[in-house]
Coordinates of C-alpha atoms in Angstrom, one line a residue:
M1 CA 129.2 96.3 52.7
T2 CA 131.1 97.8 49.8
G3 CA 128.3 96.9 47.3
T4 CA 125.7 98.5 49.6
I5 CA 127.7 101.7 49.9
L6 CA 128.0 101.8 46.1
N7 CA 124.3 101.3 45.8
V8 CA 123.6 104.2 48.1
I9 CA 125.9 106.4 46.1
T10 CA 124.3 105.6 42.7
V11 CA 120.8 106.1 44.1
L12 CA 121.8 109.6 45.4
I13 CA 123.5 110.5 42.1
G14 CA 120.7 109.2 40.0
G15 CA 118.0 110.7 42.2
T16 CA 119.7 114.1 42.1
I17 CA 120.1 114.0 38.3
G18 CA 116.4 113.1 38.1
L19 CA 115.3 116.0 40.3
F20 CA 117.0 118.6 38.0
F21 CA 117.3 117.0 34.6
G22 CA 114.9 114.0 34.6
A23 CA 112.5 115.5 32.0
R24 CA 115.3 115.8 29.5
F25 CA 115.9 112.0 29.2
P26 CA 113.5 110.4 26.7
E27 CA 111.9 107.0 27.5
R28 CA 113.7 105.3 24.6
V29 CA 117.1 106.1 26.1
R30 CA 116.1 104.5 29.4
Q31 CA 114.8 101.4 27.6
T32 CA 118.0 101.0 25.6
V33 CA 120.2 101.4 28.7
I34 CA 118.1 98.8 30.6
A35 CA 118.4 96.4 27.7
G36 CA 122.1 96.9 27.6
I37 CA 122.3 96.1 31.3
G38 CA 120.1 93.1 30.7
L39 CA 122.5 91.7 28.1
F40 CA 125.5 92.3 30.3
T41 CA 123.7 90.6 33.3
A42 CA 122.9 87.6 31.2
A43 CA 126.5 87.2 30.0
Y44 CA 127.8 87.8 33.6
G45 CA 125.4 85.2 35.0
I46 CA 126.6 82.6 32.4
Q47 CA 130.2 83.3 33.3
K48 CA 129.5 82.7 37.0
F49 CA 127.8 79.4 36.2
F50 CA 131.1 78.1 35.0
T51 CA 132.6 78.3 38.5
S52 CA 130.8 75.0 39.2
S53 CA 132.9 71.9 39.3
N54 CA 129.8 69.6 39.1
I55 CA 126.8 71.0 37.2
L56 CA 124.6 68.2 38.6
I57 CA 124.9 69.9 42.0
V58 CA 123.7 73.1 40.4
L59 CA 120.8 71.3 38.6
G60 CA 119.8 69.5 41.8
S61 CA 120.0 72.8 43.8
L62 CA 117.8 74.6 41.3
L63 CA 115.2 71.8 41.2
I64 CA 115.0 71.3 44.9
G65 CA 115.2 75.0 45.6
G66 CA 112.6 75.8 43.0
I67 CA 110.2 73.2 44.5
L68 CA 110.7 74.7 48.0
G69 CA 110.3 78.2 46.7
E70 CA 107.0 77.3 44.9
W71 CA 105.8 75.5 48.1
W72 CA 106.7 78.5 50.2
Q73 CA 105.5 80.9 47.5
I74 CA 108.5 83.2 48.0
E75 CA 107.9 85.3 44.9
K76 CA 104.3 85.9 45.9
G77 CA 105.4 86.7 49.4
L78 CA 107.8 89.3 48.2
Q79 CA 105.0 90.9 46.1
S80 CA 102.6 90.7 49.0
L81 CA 105.2 92.4 51.3
G82 CA 105.5 95.2 48.9
A83 CA 101.7 95.6 48.6
F84 CA 101.3 95.5 52.4
L85 CA 104.0 98.1 53.0
E86 CA 102.5 100.4 50.3
R87 CA 99.0 100.1 52.0
K88 CA 100.5 100.6 55.4
F89 CA 102.7 103.6 54.8
A90 CA 101.1 105.2 51.7
G91 CA 97.6 104.9 53.2
G92 CA 95.0 106.1 50.8
Q93 CA 97.5 107.8 48.5
A94 CA 98.1 104.7 46.3
D95 CA 96.4 106.4 43.4
L96 CA 98.3 109.7 43.7
P97 CA 99.3 110.9 40.2
E98 CA 103.0 110.5 39.5
A99 CA 103.5 114.0 38.3
A100 CA 105.2 117.0 39.6
P101 CA 102.9 119.2 41.7
S102 CA 101.8 122.6 40.5
A103 CA 103.1 125.7 42.0
G104 CA 100.1 125.9 44.4
Q105 CA 101.0 122.5 45.9
S106 CA 104.6 123.2 46.8
D107 CA 104.0 125.0 50.1
G108 CA 103.9 122.0 52.4
S109 CA 100.3 121.1 51.8
P110 CA 99.2 117.5 52.5
K111 CA 99.5 116.6 48.9
T112 CA 103.2 117.6 48.9
G113 CA 103.8 115.5 52.0
S114 CA 102.0 112.5 50.5
R115 CA 104.1 112.9 47.4
F116 CA 107.3 112.7 49.5
V117 CA 106.0 109.6 51.3
R118 CA 105.1 107.9 48.0
G119 CA 108.5 108.7 46.5
F120 CA 110.3 107.3 49.5
L121 CA 108.1 104.2 49.7
T122 CA 108.0 103.4 46.0
A123 CA 111.8 103.7 45.7
S124 CA 112.4 101.7 48.9
L125 CA 110.2 98.8 47.6
V126 CA 111.8 98.7 44.2
F127 CA 115.3 98.9 45.5
C128 CA 114.9 96.4 48.4
V129 CA 112.2 93.9 47.6
G130 CA 113.7 91.5 45.0
P131 CA 115.9 88.6 44.3
L132 CA 119.0 90.6 43.3
T133 CA 118.9 92.4 46.6
I134 CA 119.2 89.1 48.5
L135 CA 121.5 87.4 46.1
G136 CA 123.9 90.4 45.9
S137 CA 123.9 91.1 49.6
I138 CA 124.7 87.5 50.4
S139 CA 127.6 87.4 47.9
D140 CA 128.9 90.7 49.3
G141 CA 128.8 89.4 52.9
L142 CA 130.2 85.9 52.2
T143 CA 133.1 86.7 49.8
G144 CA 133.3 90.5 49.5
D145 CA 132.4 90.2 45.9
Y146 CA 130.0 93.0 45.2
S147 CA 129.7 92.5 41.4
D148 CA 126.0 91.6 41.7
L149 CA 125.3 94.7 43.8
A150 CA 127.3 96.7 41.3
I151 CA 124.8 95.6 38.6
K152 CA 121.9 96.4 40.9
S153 CA 123.5 99.8 41.7
V154 CA 123.5 100.8 38.0
L155 CA 119.9 99.7 37.6
D156 CA 118.8 101.5 40.8
G157 CA 120.7 104.6 39.7
F158 CA 118.6 104.9 36.5
A159 CA 115.4 103.9 38.4
A160 CA 116.1 106.7 41.0
M161 CA 116.5 109.1 38.1
A162 CA 113.1 108.2 36.7
F163 CA 111.4 108.2 40.1
A164 CA 112.9 111.4 41.3
A165 CA 111.7 113.2 38.2
T166 CA 108.1 112.4 39.0
L167 CA 108.0 111.7 42.8
G168 CA 110.5 114.2 44.1
V169 CA 113.1 114.3 46.8
G170 CA 111.5 111.5 48.8
V171 CA 113.3 109.1 46.5
L172 CA 116.7 110.2 47.7
F173 CA 115.7 109.2 51.3
S174 CA 115.2 105.6 50.2
V175 CA 118.9 105.2 50.6
V176 CA 118.3 104.7 54.4
T177 CA 116.2 101.6 53.6
V178 CA 118.8 100.3 51.1
L179 CA 121.5 100.7 53.7
V180 CA 119.5 99.0 56.5
V181 CA 118.1 96.1 54.4
Q182 CA 121.2 95.2 52.3
G183 CA 123.6 95.9 55.1
S184 CA 121.8 93.6 57.5
I185 CA 121.7 90.7 55.0
S186 CA 125.5 91.2 54.2
L187 CA 126.4 91.2 57.9
L188 CA 124.3 88.1 58.6
A189 CA 125.9 86.3 55.6
A190 CA 129.4 87.3 56.9
Q191 CA 128.6 85.4 60.2
V192 CA 128.5 82.0 58.4
Q193 CA 131.6 82.7 56.3
A194 CA 133.7 80.5 58.5
V195 CA 131.7 77.3 57.8
I196 CA 131.5 77.8 54.0
T197 CA 134.1 75.7 52.2
P198 CA 135.5 76.6 48.7
P199 CA 133.5 73.9 47.0
M200 CA 130.3 75.1 48.7
L201 CA 131.1 78.7 47.6
N202 CA 131.7 77.6 44.0
E203 CA 128.4 75.9 43.7
M204 CA 126.6 78.8 45.4
T205 CA 128.2 81.1 42.9
A206 CA 127.2 79.0 40.0
V207 CA 123.6 78.8 41.2
G208 CA 123.6 82.6 41.7
G209 CA 124.8 83.0 38.1
L210 CA 121.8 81.1 36.8
L211 CA 119.5 83.3 39.0
L212 CA 121.1 86.4 37.4
L213 CA 120.5 84.9 34.0
G214 CA 116.9 84.3 34.9
L215 CA 116.6 87.8 36.2
A216 CA 117.9 89.2 32.9
I217 CA 115.5 87.1 30.9
S218 CA 112.5 87.9 33.0
S219 CA 112.9 91.5 34.2
L220 CA 115.5 93.3 32.2
L221 CA 115.1 91.8 28.7
E222 CA 111.5 90.8 29.3
I223 CA 111.8 87.7 27.1
R224 CA 109.5 85.6 29.3
P225 CA 108.4 85.7 32.9
I226 CA 110.3 83.6 35.4
R227 CA 109.6 83.6 39.2
V228 CA 113.2 84.1 40.1
G229 CA 112.4 84.7 43.7
N230 CA 111.1 81.1 44.1
F231 CA 114.6 79.8 43.2
L232 CA 116.3 81.7 46.1
P233 CA 116.3 78.6 48.3
A234 CA 118.7 77.0 45.8
L235 CA 121.4 79.2 47.2
G236 CA 121.1 77.4 50.5
V237 CA 120.5 74.0 49.0
A238 CA 123.8 74.0 47.0
P239 CA 126.1 74.1 50.0
L240 CA 124.0 71.4 51.8
I241 CA 124.4 69.1 48.8
V242 CA 128.1 69.6 48.8
A243 CA 128.2 69.0 52.6
L244 CA 126.2 65.8 52.1
L245 CA 128.5 64.5 49.3
T246 CA 131.6 65.3 51.4
F247 CA 130.1 63.4 54.4
L248 CA 129.5 60.4 52.1
G249 CA 133.1 60.5 50.9
I250 CA 132.1 61.6 47.4
S251 CA 134.1 64.4 45.9
P252 CA 131.8 67.2 44.8

């Protein structure tokens, strides 16, 4: 849960800065910061890959997991979930301008309320519907390693700054969603900690490192699109391959 708590703190800090000083940060600064985080994430993912003791297990996990993910259309499902939640809770306000209301709209009028809901919803979706949320929360719950969520926390902090500058205080309340979603995943992951052996964990970590690399290439550095969400099943395939090899008497 440490990573989730850190994530909550950075969203609150970033959102607060955005509310009061957001307009003073030019877009080029934000782009440079995100690119820097992308470079770091790529390097960190490569470093995690080298925890593997058998790269063929990682390759097999990615291939099998990717096929399963494409079959189940996980990436599309995550996107559809986000779109459904926006329609469900934002109602007809999907086209609400992302600009601060004028003085005449700050008196509790319906438009102000809609802006609050849109800020809360938009931030909640961005912070909670994505591969890094799942990957980081699982790692935090299984091993207590919150490095992945620390990267996410920095990203979310800057995103909260940008959102709060245009969508208002509702962005800060998205920390409730972050706490519930990531906390639940981490707690569930902690329940299977007893059956995960060190070799299983090493291969899961290596697979997770490649997913981080893919996330950096696709979303942060925008080099080329990769459906990283469809590779999430690889995190479960890796320990299963290790278990199968162990059962067959083959050292993984």
